[in-house]
Short mmCIF file of C-alpha atoms in Angstrom, two decimals:
data_model
loop_
_atom_site.label_atom_id
_atom_site.label_comp_id
_atom_site.label_asym_id
_atom_site.label_seq_id
_atom_site.Cartn_x
_atom_site.Cartn_y
_atom_site.Cartn_z
CA MET A 1 -34.59 61.30 64.87
CA ARG A 2 -36.08 59.23 67.60
CA SER A 3 -33.94 57.57 70.18
CA ALA A 4 -34.26 53.87 71.18
CA ALA A 5 -35.87 55.00 74.48
CA GLU A 6 -38.55 57.04 72.65
CA ILE A 7 -39.31 54.15 70.35
CA GLN A 8 -39.49 51.82 73.27
CA THR A 9 -42.09 54.10 74.90
CA LEU A 10 -44.00 54.54 71.65
CA PHE A 11 -44.47 50.76 71.25
CA GLU A 12 -45.06 49.88 74.87
CA PRO A 13 -48.90 49.68 74.55
CA LEU A 14 -48.66 48.04 71.14
CA LEU A 15 -47.63 44.58 69.81
CA PRO A 16 -43.86 45.12 70.32
CA GLY A 17 -44.67 45.85 74.00
CA LEU A 18 -46.82 42.69 74.26
CA LEU A 19 -43.95 40.68 72.82
CA GLY A 20 -41.40 42.33 75.08
CA VAL A 21 -39.19 43.75 72.30
CA GLN A 22 -36.25 45.70 73.79
CA PHE A 23 -34.54 48.18 71.51
CA THR A 24 -30.83 48.31 72.09
CA GLU A 25 -29.55 50.23 69.08
CA VAL A 26 -31.56 52.47 66.83
CA THR A 27 -29.81 54.33 64.05
CA ASN A 28 -30.58 55.23 60.42
CA GLU A 29 -28.48 52.27 59.28
CA ARG A 30 -29.18 49.61 61.88
CA VAL A 31 -31.76 48.58 64.38
CA VAL A 32 -30.95 46.05 66.99
CA ALA A 33 -33.36 44.61 69.61
CA THR A 34 -33.75 41.59 71.86
CA MET A 35 -36.77 39.58 72.89
CA ARG A 36 -37.07 37.12 75.79
CA VAL A 37 -38.58 33.70 74.79
CA ARG A 38 -41.41 33.66 77.30
CA PRO A 39 -43.64 30.63 77.29
CA GLU A 40 -46.61 32.61 75.84
CA LEU A 41 -44.46 33.53 72.77
CA CYS A 42 -43.83 29.89 71.98
CA THR A 43 -45.52 27.19 69.98
CA THR A 44 -45.68 23.57 71.09
CA GLY A 45 -42.37 21.99 72.01
CA GLU A 46 -41.24 24.98 74.09
CA ILE A 47 -39.74 26.82 71.15
CA LEU A 48 -40.31 30.36 69.95
CA HIS A 49 -43.32 30.51 67.64
CA GLY A 50 -42.48 31.49 64.05
CA GLY A 51 -45.10 34.24 64.34
CA SER A 52 -43.23 35.82 67.26
CA ILE A 53 -40.10 35.83 65.20
CA MET A 54 -41.83 37.46 62.19
CA ALA A 55 -43.53 40.05 64.41
CA PHE A 56 -40.27 40.87 66.09
CA ALA A 57 -38.41 41.35 62.74
CA ASP A 58 -41.27 43.28 61.17
CA THR A 59 -41.05 45.80 64.01
CA LEU A 60 -37.36 46.37 63.48
CA GLY A 61 -37.72 46.86 59.75
CA ALA A 62 -40.58 49.32 60.26
CA VAL A 63 -38.52 51.27 62.82
CA GLY A 64 -35.58 51.33 60.46
CA THR A 65 -37.73 52.72 57.69
CA SER A 66 -39.42 55.28 59.88
CA LEU A 67 -36.07 56.71 60.81
CA ASN A 68 -35.31 57.34 57.16
CA LEU A 69 -38.58 58.75 56.04
CA PRO A 70 -38.71 62.35 54.63
CA ALA A 71 -40.96 64.74 56.44
CA GLY A 72 -44.66 64.26 55.52
CA THR A 73 -44.39 60.61 54.77
CA GLY A 74 -45.38 57.46 56.55
CA THR A 75 -44.72 53.74 55.86
CA THR A 76 -46.41 50.37 55.69
CA THR A 77 -44.96 46.89 55.22
CA ILE A 78 -46.06 45.59 51.87
CA GLU A 79 -44.14 42.34 51.81
CA SER A 80 -42.29 40.10 54.18
CA SER A 81 -40.47 36.89 53.47
CA THR A 82 -38.95 34.73 56.17
CA LYS A 83 -36.68 31.66 56.10
CA PHE A 84 -36.67 29.75 59.35
CA LEU A 85 -33.35 28.07 60.05
CA ALA A 86 -33.12 26.98 63.67
CA ALA A 87 -35.35 27.01 66.83
CA ALA A 88 -34.96 29.18 69.89
CA SER A 89 -35.80 27.56 73.21
CA VAL A 90 -38.03 28.96 75.88
CA GLY A 91 -36.21 30.86 78.62
CA THR A 92 -33.49 32.15 76.27
CA THR A 93 -33.28 35.53 74.56
CA VAL A 94 -33.11 36.15 70.80
CA THR A 95 -31.42 39.12 69.13
CA GLY A 96 -32.51 40.82 65.92
CA GLU A 97 -30.24 42.91 63.84
CA CYS A 98 -31.88 44.79 60.96
CA THR A 99 -30.00 46.56 58.18
CA ALA A 100 -31.07 48.16 54.94
CA PHE A 101 -30.56 46.85 51.37
CA HIS A 102 -32.32 49.85 49.86
CA ARG A 103 -33.59 53.13 51.13
CA GLY A 104 -35.32 54.72 48.16
CA ARG A 105 -38.01 57.40 47.79
CA THR A 106 -40.75 54.90 47.05
CA THR A 107 -39.68 51.75 48.86
CA MET A 108 -37.14 50.57 51.36
CA VAL A 109 -35.93 47.02 51.85
CA TRP A 110 -34.61 45.76 55.18
CA GLN A 111 -33.31 42.42 56.29
CA THR A 112 -33.32 41.21 59.89
CA LEU A 113 -31.14 38.35 61.09
CA VAL A 114 -32.55 36.74 64.21
CA ARG A 115 -30.03 34.86 66.33
CA SER A 116 -30.25 32.67 69.39
CA GLU A 117 -28.36 33.33 72.62
CA THR A 118 -25.48 31.19 71.35
CA GLY A 119 -25.30 33.18 68.10
CA LYS A 120 -27.02 30.55 65.93
CA LEU A 121 -29.02 32.06 63.07
CA CYS A 122 -32.69 31.27 63.68
CA ALA A 123 -34.32 33.18 60.87
CA VAL A 124 -33.77 35.65 58.04
CA VAL A 125 -36.59 38.09 57.40
CA THR A 126 -36.50 40.36 54.37
CA GLN A 127 -39.25 42.98 54.03
CA THR A 128 -40.33 45.77 51.69
CA GLN A 129 -41.71 48.94 53.16
CA LEU A 130 -43.72 51.33 51.09
CA VAL A 131 -43.13 55.07 51.55
CA LEU A 132 -46.54 56.75 51.75
CA VAL A 133 -47.00 60.42 50.94
CA ARG A 134 -49.64 61.59 53.43
CA MET B 1 -57.77 14.01 64.20
CA ARG B 2 -58.00 16.88 66.63
CA SER B 3 -61.05 18.99 66.87
CA ALA B 4 -61.13 22.82 66.84
CA ALA B 5 -61.81 22.72 70.61
CA GLU B 6 -58.80 20.48 71.32
CA ILE B 7 -56.49 22.76 69.28
CA GLN B 8 -57.96 25.79 71.00
CA THR B 9 -56.99 24.26 74.39
CA LEU B 10 -53.59 23.14 73.19
CA PHE B 11 -52.66 26.67 72.07
CA GLU B 12 -54.22 28.58 74.99
CA PRO B 13 -50.94 28.98 76.97
CA LEU B 14 -48.98 29.66 73.79
CA LEU B 15 -48.68 32.52 71.22
CA PRO B 16 -52.09 31.87 69.62
CA GLY B 17 -53.67 32.18 73.06
CA LEU B 18 -51.86 35.38 73.68
CA LEU B 19 -53.09 36.80 70.36
CA GLY B 20 -56.65 35.53 70.97
CA VAL B 21 -56.92 33.22 67.97
CA GLN B 22 -60.30 31.55 67.93
CA PHE B 23 -60.54 28.39 65.79
CA THR B 24 -63.90 28.04 64.07
CA GLU B 25 -63.34 25.31 61.55
CA VAL B 26 -60.57 22.75 61.57
CA THR B 27 -60.46 20.03 58.93
CA ASN B 28 -57.80 18.35 56.85
CA GLU B 29 -58.63 20.66 53.99
CA ARG B 30 -59.26 23.96 55.62
CA VAL B 31 -58.57 25.79 58.81
CA VAL B 32 -60.61 28.93 59.71
CA ALA B 33 -60.09 31.18 62.70
CA THR B 34 -60.79 34.74 63.87
CA MET B 35 -58.76 37.25 65.81
CA ARG B 36 -60.08 40.38 67.57
CA VAL B 37 -57.99 43.46 66.79
CA ARG B 38 -57.17 44.41 70.37
CA PRO B 39 -55.12 47.53 70.98
CA GLU B 40 -52.06 45.51 72.08
CA LEU B 41 -51.99 43.61 68.73
CA CYS B 42 -51.75 46.92 66.84
CA THR B 43 -48.96 49.12 65.52
CA THR B 44 -49.08 52.94 65.51
CA GLY B 45 -52.23 54.36 63.80
CA GLU B 46 -54.61 51.98 65.51
CA ILE B 47 -54.30 49.23 62.90
CA LEU B 48 -53.43 45.63 63.26
CA HIS B 49 -49.64 45.09 63.34
CA GLY B 50 -48.27 43.16 60.38
CA GLY B 51 -46.64 40.85 62.82
CA SER B 52 -49.94 39.89 64.37
CA ILE B 53 -51.26 39.02 60.90
CA MET B 54 -48.26 36.85 60.08
CA ALA B 55 -48.39 35.07 63.50
CA PHE B 56 -52.13 34.51 62.99
CA ALA B 57 -51.67 32.97 59.57
CA ASP B 58 -48.62 30.93 60.57
CA THR B 59 -50.63 29.31 63.26
CA LEU B 60 -53.32 28.26 60.84
CA GLY B 61 -50.90 26.78 58.32
CA ALA B 62 -49.16 24.88 61.07
CA VAL B 63 -52.52 23.47 62.35
CA GLY B 64 -53.46 22.49 58.81
CA THR B 65 -50.19 20.67 58.31
CA SER B 66 -50.38 18.94 61.69
CA LEU B 67 -53.78 17.47 60.74
CA ASN B 68 -52.31 15.89 57.68
CA LEU B 69 -49.14 14.48 59.19
CA PRO B 70 -48.48 10.71 59.08
CA ALA B 71 -47.96 9.05 62.43
CA GLY B 72 -44.50 9.58 63.83
CA THR B 73 -43.81 12.90 62.10
CA GLY B 74 -43.88 16.45 63.19
CA THR B 75 -43.64 19.79 61.34
CA THR B 76 -41.88 23.11 61.31
CA THR B 77 -42.45 26.25 59.17
CA ILE B 78 -39.42 26.69 56.90
CA GLU B 79 -40.66 29.58 54.86
CA SER B 80 -43.41 32.21 55.00
CA SER B 81 -44.23 34.97 52.52
CA THR B 82 -46.73 37.65 53.12
CA LYS B 83 -48.27 40.36 50.96
CA PHE B 84 -50.07 43.07 52.87
CA LEU B 85 -53.00 44.54 51.02
CA ALA B 86 -55.17 46.53 53.41
CA ALA B 87 -55.24 47.59 57.05
CA ALA B 88 -57.56 46.22 59.78
CA SER B 89 -58.75 48.75 62.36
CA VAL B 90 -58.64 48.31 66.11
CA GLY B 91 -61.86 47.02 67.56
CA THR B 92 -62.77 44.93 64.57
CA THR B 93 -62.24 41.23 63.98
CA VAL B 94 -60.21 39.60 61.20
CA THR B 95 -60.83 36.16 59.77
CA GLY B 96 -58.23 33.82 58.34
CA GLU B 97 -58.97 31.01 55.96
CA CYS B 98 -56.13 28.61 55.29
CA THR B 99 -56.15 25.98 52.49
CA ALA B 100 -53.53 23.69 51.07
CA PHE B 101 -51.71 23.96 47.66
CA HIS B 102 -49.68 20.93 48.40
CA ARG B 103 -49.68 18.13 50.98
CA GLY B 104 -46.72 16.00 50.20
CA ARG B 105 -44.59 13.58 52.18
CA THR B 106 -41.69 16.00 52.55
CA THR B 107 -43.33 19.44 52.41
CA MET B 108 -46.76 20.95 52.62
CA VAL B 109 -47.71 24.43 51.27
CA TRP B 110 -50.61 26.36 52.72
CA GLN B 111 -52.10 29.74 51.85
CA THR B 112 -54.06 31.93 54.29
CA LEU B 113 -56.28 34.73 53.20
CA VAL B 114 -56.80 37.25 56.08
CA ARG B 115 -59.93 39.32 55.64
CA SER B 116 -61.38 42.30 57.55
CA GLU B 117 -64.81 42.34 59.07
CA THR B 118 -66.21 43.80 55.87
CA GLY B 119 -64.62 41.09 53.77
CA LYS B 120 -61.73 43.16 52.41
CA LEU B 121 -58.57 41.12 51.82
CA CYS B 122 -55.94 42.38 54.25
CA ALA B 123 -53.17 39.91 53.58
CA VAL B 124 -52.14 36.80 51.75
CA VAL B 125 -49.70 34.45 53.53
CA THR B 126 -48.13 31.51 51.77
CA GLN B 127 -45.99 29.17 53.84
CA THR B 128 -44.01 25.95 53.43
CA GLN B 129 -44.02 23.38 56.17
CA LEU B 130 -41.40 20.71 56.41
CA VAL B 131 -42.52 17.24 57.46
CA LEU B 132 -40.02 15.94 60.07
CA VAL B 133 -39.53 12.31 60.71
CA ARG B 134 -38.91 12.02 64.46
CA MET C 1 -56.53 47.44 26.04
CA ARG C 2 -54.02 45.21 24.25
CA SER C 3 -55.03 41.88 22.82
CA ALA C 4 -53.18 38.62 23.36
CA ALA C 5 -51.81 38.88 19.81
CA GLU C 6 -50.49 42.39 20.39
CA ILE C 7 -48.80 41.37 23.60
CA GLN C 8 -47.38 38.30 21.87
CA THR C 9 -45.82 40.57 19.22
CA LEU C 10 -44.55 43.04 21.77
CA PHE C 11 -42.70 40.40 23.66
CA GLU C 12 -41.40 38.43 20.73
CA PRO C 13 -37.91 39.95 20.72
CA LEU C 14 -37.67 39.97 24.55
CA LEU C 15 -37.34 37.25 27.27
CA PRO C 16 -40.92 35.96 26.91
CA GLY C 17 -40.13 35.30 23.15
CA LEU C 18 -36.85 33.59 24.03
CA LEU C 19 -38.74 31.29 26.45
CA GLY C 20 -41.54 30.64 23.98
CA VAL C 21 -44.40 32.04 26.06
CA GLN C 22 -47.70 31.78 24.19
CA PHE C 23 -50.47 33.97 25.43
CA THR C 24 -53.89 32.36 25.16
CA GLU C 25 -56.11 34.62 27.30
CA VAL C 26 -55.42 38.16 28.21
CA THR C 27 -58.09 40.14 30.14
CA ASN C 28 -58.11 42.65 32.94
CA GLU C 29 -58.96 39.81 35.37
CA ARG C 30 -56.82 36.93 34.11
CA VAL C 31 -53.82 36.17 32.00
CA VAL C 32 -53.24 32.67 30.71
CA ALA C 33 -50.28 31.40 28.75
CA THR C 34 -48.46 28.20 27.85
CA MET C 35 -44.74 27.33 27.57
CA ARG C 36 -43.16 24.36 25.92
CA VAL C 37 -40.55 22.68 28.07
CA ARG C 38 -37.70 22.79 25.50
CA PRO C 39 -34.40 21.26 26.56
CA GLU C 40 -32.75 24.67 26.75
CA LEU C 41 -35.30 25.78 29.37
CA CYS C 42 -34.39 22.89 31.61
CA THR C 43 -31.94 22.19 34.40
CA THR C 44 -30.13 18.94 34.97
CA GLY C 45 -32.45 15.90 35.10
CA GLU C 46 -34.45 16.96 32.04
CA ILE C 47 -36.95 19.00 34.01
CA LEU C 48 -38.00 22.59 33.65
CA HIS C 49 -35.52 25.01 35.42
CA GLY C 50 -37.12 26.87 38.33
CA GLY C 51 -35.81 30.08 36.71
CA SER C 52 -37.92 29.38 33.60
CA ILE C 53 -40.91 28.93 35.76
CA MET C 54 -40.35 32.22 37.64
CA ALA C 55 -39.71 34.11 34.38
CA PHE C 56 -42.84 32.71 32.84
CA ALA C 57 -44.97 33.72 35.79
CA ASP C 58 -43.38 37.10 36.23
CA THR C 59 -44.31 37.85 32.59
CA LEU C 60 -47.92 37.05 33.24
CA GLY C 61 -48.19 39.15 36.32
CA ALA C 62 -46.62 42.13 34.59
CA VAL C 63 -49.00 41.75 31.63
CA GLY C 64 -51.99 41.58 34.08
CA THR C 65 -50.83 44.69 35.81
CA SER C 66 -50.14 46.65 32.55
CA LEU C 67 -53.75 46.01 31.48
CA ASN C 68 -55.04 47.59 34.65
CA LEU C 69 -52.76 50.66 34.70
CA PRO C 70 -54.26 54.13 34.54
CA ALA C 71 -53.05 56.33 31.67
CA GLY C 72 -49.65 57.89 32.30
CA THR C 73 -48.38 55.05 34.60
CA GLY C 74 -46.04 52.19 34.24
CA THR C 75 -45.17 49.20 36.36
CA THR C 76 -42.28 47.23 37.69
CA THR C 77 -42.17 44.01 39.75
CA ILE C 78 -40.86 44.80 43.24
CA GLU C 79 -41.24 41.42 44.82
CA SER C 80 -41.84 37.85 43.79
CA SER C 81 -42.20 34.74 45.89
CA THR C 82 -42.29 31.25 44.49
CA LYS C 83 -43.14 27.85 46.00
CA PHE C 84 -42.06 24.96 43.79
CA LEU C 85 -44.25 21.89 44.19
CA ALA C 86 -43.58 19.50 41.36
CA ALA C 87 -41.38 19.08 38.31
CA ALA C 88 -42.33 19.48 34.69
CA SER C 89 -40.60 17.16 32.22
CA VAL C 90 -38.86 18.10 29.01
CA GLY C 91 -41.09 17.76 25.95
CA THR C 92 -44.31 18.60 27.83
CA THR C 93 -46.08 22.00 28.04
CA VAL C 94 -46.88 23.99 31.18
CA THR C 95 -49.78 26.40 31.56
CA GLY C 96 -49.79 29.53 33.75
CA GLU C 97 -52.91 31.15 35.02
CA CYS C 98 -52.54 34.51 36.62
CA THR C 99 -55.23 36.31 38.68
CA ALA C 100 -55.19 39.37 40.90
CA PHE C 101 -55.44 39.57 44.61
CA HIS C 102 -55.26 43.30 44.62
CA ARG C 103 -55.36 45.99 41.97
CA GLY C 104 -54.76 49.29 43.80
CA ARG C 105 -53.46 52.72 42.82
CA THR C 106 -50.00 52.15 44.24
CA THR C 107 -49.53 48.37 44.05
CA MET C 108 -51.09 45.31 42.44
CA VAL C 109 -50.61 41.77 43.64
CA TRP C 110 -50.98 38.82 41.30
CA GLN C 111 -50.71 35.11 41.71
CA THR C 112 -49.79 32.62 38.99
CA LEU C 113 -50.45 28.91 39.24
CA VAL C 114 -48.22 26.98 36.98
CA ARG C 115 -49.57 23.50 36.02
CA SER C 116 -48.13 20.51 34.12
CA GLU C 117 -49.76 19.01 31.10
CA THR C 118 -51.61 16.55 33.43
CA GLY C 119 -52.91 19.41 35.55
CA LYS C 120 -50.49 18.86 38.44
CA LEU C 121 -49.60 22.09 40.25
CA CYS C 122 -45.89 22.78 39.69
CA ALA C 123 -45.49 26.22 41.22
CA VAL C 124 -47.33 29.10 42.89
CA VAL C 125 -45.82 32.49 42.23
CA THR C 126 -47.10 35.57 44.05
CA GLN C 127 -45.74 38.95 43.03
CA THR C 128 -46.15 42.63 43.82
CA GLN C 129 -46.11 45.19 41.08
CA LEU C 130 -45.50 48.86 41.85
CA VAL C 131 -47.47 51.40 39.89
CA LEU C 132 -45.14 54.13 38.65
CA VAL C 133 -46.31 57.56 37.79
CA ARG C 134 -44.18 58.67 34.86
CA MET D 1 -15.95 19.02 43.92
CA ARG D 2 -16.71 20.47 40.54
CA SER D 3 -14.75 23.43 39.12
CA ALA D 4 -16.34 26.49 37.55
CA ALA D 5 -15.31 25.20 34.16
CA GLU D 6 -17.07 21.80 34.69
CA ILE D 7 -20.20 23.56 35.82
CA GLN D 8 -20.04 25.90 32.86
CA THR D 9 -19.94 22.85 30.58
CA LEU D 10 -22.64 20.98 32.42
CA PHE D 11 -25.09 23.92 32.04
CA GLU D 12 -24.20 24.92 28.46
CA PRO D 13 -27.16 23.13 26.77
CA LEU D 14 -29.51 24.18 29.67
CA LEU D 15 -31.21 27.42 30.76
CA PRO D 16 -27.99 28.92 32.22
CA GLY D 17 -26.40 28.48 28.85
CA LEU D 18 -29.34 30.06 27.05
CA LEU D 19 -29.09 33.04 29.41
CA GLY D 20 -25.30 33.24 29.00
CA VAL D 21 -24.39 32.76 32.68
CA GLN D 22 -20.60 32.77 33.13
CA PHE D 23 -19.31 31.23 36.34
CA THR D 24 -16.32 33.06 37.70
CA GLU D 25 -15.95 31.66 41.19
CA VAL D 26 -17.32 28.38 42.49
CA THR D 27 -16.54 27.21 45.97
CA ASN D 28 -18.44 25.64 48.86
CA GLU D 29 -18.88 28.97 50.41
CA ARG D 30 -19.49 31.32 47.49
CA VAL D 31 -20.66 31.20 43.88
CA VAL D 32 -20.07 34.20 41.58
CA ALA D 33 -21.19 34.57 38.02
CA THR D 34 -21.89 37.27 35.41
CA MET D 35 -24.52 37.65 32.82
CA ARG D 36 -24.57 39.97 29.82
CA VAL D 37 -27.83 41.95 29.49
CA ARG D 38 -28.57 40.90 25.89
CA PRO D 39 -31.75 42.35 24.27
CA GLU D 40 -33.48 38.98 24.35
CA LEU D 41 -33.07 38.78 28.18
CA CYS D 42 -34.89 42.12 28.58
CA THR D 43 -38.41 43.24 29.13
CA THR D 44 -39.89 46.41 27.55
CA GLY D 45 -37.83 49.65 28.19
CA GLU D 46 -34.51 47.96 27.40
CA ILE D 47 -33.88 46.69 30.93
CA LEU D 48 -33.16 43.19 32.18
CA HIS D 49 -36.33 41.18 32.72
CA GLY D 50 -37.03 40.29 36.31
CA GLY D 51 -37.33 36.64 35.21
CA SER D 52 -33.76 36.71 33.87
CA ILE D 53 -32.57 37.98 37.26
CA MET D 54 -34.48 35.22 39.16
CA ALA D 55 -33.26 32.54 36.81
CA PHE D 56 -29.70 33.80 37.12
CA ALA D 57 -29.81 33.77 40.93
CA ASP D 58 -31.66 30.49 41.17
CA THR D 59 -28.85 28.85 39.16
CA LEU D 60 -26.20 30.17 41.52
CA GLY D 61 -28.03 28.96 44.64
CA ALA D 62 -28.55 25.53 43.12
CA VAL D 63 -24.86 25.29 42.29
CA GLY D 64 -23.87 26.40 45.74
CA THR D 65 -26.12 23.67 47.21
CA SER D 66 -24.88 20.99 44.93
CA LEU D 67 -21.26 21.60 46.01
CA ASN D 68 -22.27 20.96 49.62
CA LEU D 69 -24.43 17.86 49.12
CA PRO D 70 -23.40 14.67 50.83
CA ALA D 71 -22.93 11.61 48.49
CA GLY D 72 -26.14 10.06 47.30
CA THR D 73 -28.26 13.19 47.61
CA GLY D 74 -29.62 15.66 45.19
CA THR D 75 -31.39 19.01 45.53
CA THR D 76 -34.36 20.99 44.32
CA THR D 77 -35.33 24.63 44.90
CA ILE D 78 -38.48 24.69 47.08
CA GLU D 79 -38.82 28.42 47.61
CA SER D 80 -37.42 31.64 46.17
CA SER D 81 -38.09 35.22 47.24
CA THR D 82 -36.81 38.18 45.33
CA LYS D 83 -36.76 41.94 46.07
CA PHE D 84 -36.13 44.00 42.95
CA LEU D 85 -34.31 47.20 43.75
CA ALA D 86 -32.87 48.76 40.58
CA ALA D 87 -32.93 48.12 36.85
CA ALA D 88 -30.02 46.89 34.74
CA SER D 89 -29.74 48.33 31.20
CA VAL D 90 -29.35 46.46 27.97
CA GLY D 91 -25.67 46.17 26.91
CA THR D 92 -24.33 46.07 30.45
CA THR D 93 -23.28 43.06 32.49
CA VAL D 94 -24.71 42.03 35.90
CA THR D 95 -22.87 40.12 38.55
CA GLY D 96 -24.39 37.75 41.05
CA GLU D 97 -22.73 36.70 44.29
CA CYS D 98 -24.31 33.86 46.18
CA THR D 99 -23.48 32.92 49.80
CA ALA D 100 -25.09 30.51 52.27
CA PHE D 101 -27.09 31.42 55.37
CA HIS D 102 -27.62 27.76 56.22
CA ARG D 103 -26.20 24.47 54.95
CA GLY D 104 -28.10 21.78 56.84
CA ARG D 105 -28.77 18.16 56.26
CA THR D 106 -32.38 18.78 55.20
CA THR D 107 -32.35 22.20 53.70
CA MET D 108 -29.86 24.89 52.62
CA VAL D 109 -30.63 28.61 52.35
CA TRP D 110 -28.69 30.83 49.97
CA GLN D 111 -28.84 34.46 49.17
CA THR D 112 -27.72 36.09 45.87
CA LEU D 113 -26.96 39.71 45.48
CA VAL D 114 -27.26 40.88 41.86
CA ARG D 115 -25.41 44.02 41.07
CA SER D 116 -25.15 46.26 37.98
CA GLU D 117 -21.88 47.08 36.23
CA THR D 118 -21.58 50.13 38.41
CA GLY D 119 -22.00 48.18 41.61
CA LYS D 120 -25.63 49.19 42.25
CA LEU D 121 -27.69 46.47 44.00
CA CYS D 122 -30.41 45.37 41.49
CA ALA D 123 -31.96 42.46 43.34
CA VAL D 124 -31.79 40.28 46.41
CA VAL D 125 -32.82 36.65 45.99
CA THR D 126 -33.15 34.37 48.91
CA GLN D 127 -33.89 30.70 48.20
CA THR D 128 -34.35 27.39 50.06
CA GLN D 129 -33.04 24.22 48.64
CA LEU D 130 -34.28 20.81 49.75
CA VAL D 131 -31.74 18.10 50.15
CA LEU D 132 -33.20 14.96 48.49
CA VAL D 133 -32.00 11.47 49.45
CA ARG D 134 -32.08 9.43 46.24
#
């Protein structure tokens, strides 16, 4: 199983690196990461863009799935649903905590709670990952 | 009503600028844009990250809504659901076309079809925007 | 391939029969059905219950998928997302039209537009069906 | 605030009555109910129809919202997303437990976990309710 540091390195040249996703806990059961709300991740009004939130969460769910994959399989997100509940202001840091509802042979379902620096729930992202036999 | 060029400028320092979203058609009825699949927008496997797709589409739906807002109101995405259907490879360009299902006083619902360079449907994103009285 | 009449008979003792779903067009490409808004399908306020709408649409998407399944496979809905746009009053009839975004070997994605008697769009339901090898 | 018995009576002639939803706990924070998997709530294969599951959950989220509404307001579901994880067999009873992610002035977001008799998670339904000023 990959460590948080290995996953950090793997994603550095990819979208999670561009967004500045920092993995702080990576286990089979739970993936936690933070993301600094830099101006270029925002939309108008100096708040974190909903797209940044969804990309952040999608990354966590994919990592969680990948840690639970049997040998010889891969994964792809097939569905993602997000409820946006509160804004996160520029200059703060959000935290995402991703846990599994289901880790099956064909699909896995993960939910990420994205919280503001003060602990306010900003978004709930629920996604389905398909397990692909290569 | 804002033109595509004005919206382009508005978003340049924000997430859509970071992603390289290029608006090509912006009307009350339809918003079209393209996005180059640069390596840093990808996930592993040299394909566009699902988060880039969702952020791209979310931007289009928010623009579509903003063009239909009555004076003195703003908007925020409250829900977004995405089905991922096919991958888009690094080095290609995807196109998003966003049209409205509903443009009401309280909510608007937009759907974005994201297609690959060859016209293959990569994702369907359906989102609900809340109309906020300021 | 099954006809509308055969599907009607198959579902008669099941939920679609309880709801009064009437199939009017059943092809590989498109499934159309109607449902009478009886009082017992409503919620308070004499309008069609959102659950009736989702059950109606889910039925259409499952039928559409089943008509496209290769021999030796089955299907199950793995995800469904609904946007509710307008109410349908008791005593009227709603129509659902379901078409495919994707008919792949592993998953199929269908979208159902549910309209009121006057043609007003009441709901948009997008669902993902998994293709199961038995 | 309405009791479980009052809500039971209110819904008796409506869809929840038709489905046989039995409310067992109704508070501002949590709504719990059961539903017997009768043959006419099933799809083919003698398992609970996904539509029955979505209608069951939608009912719980609407009740939860209604208990938290300020005077002079009503509610309508504007979005519902469901992940289906496991089947529930005919002749068994499912339980739904609905709790809130967000209870705001404009929207409320509730999530219902539907479990089989043996405690297996069958579905996760997340829905957004709009608060309507009458």
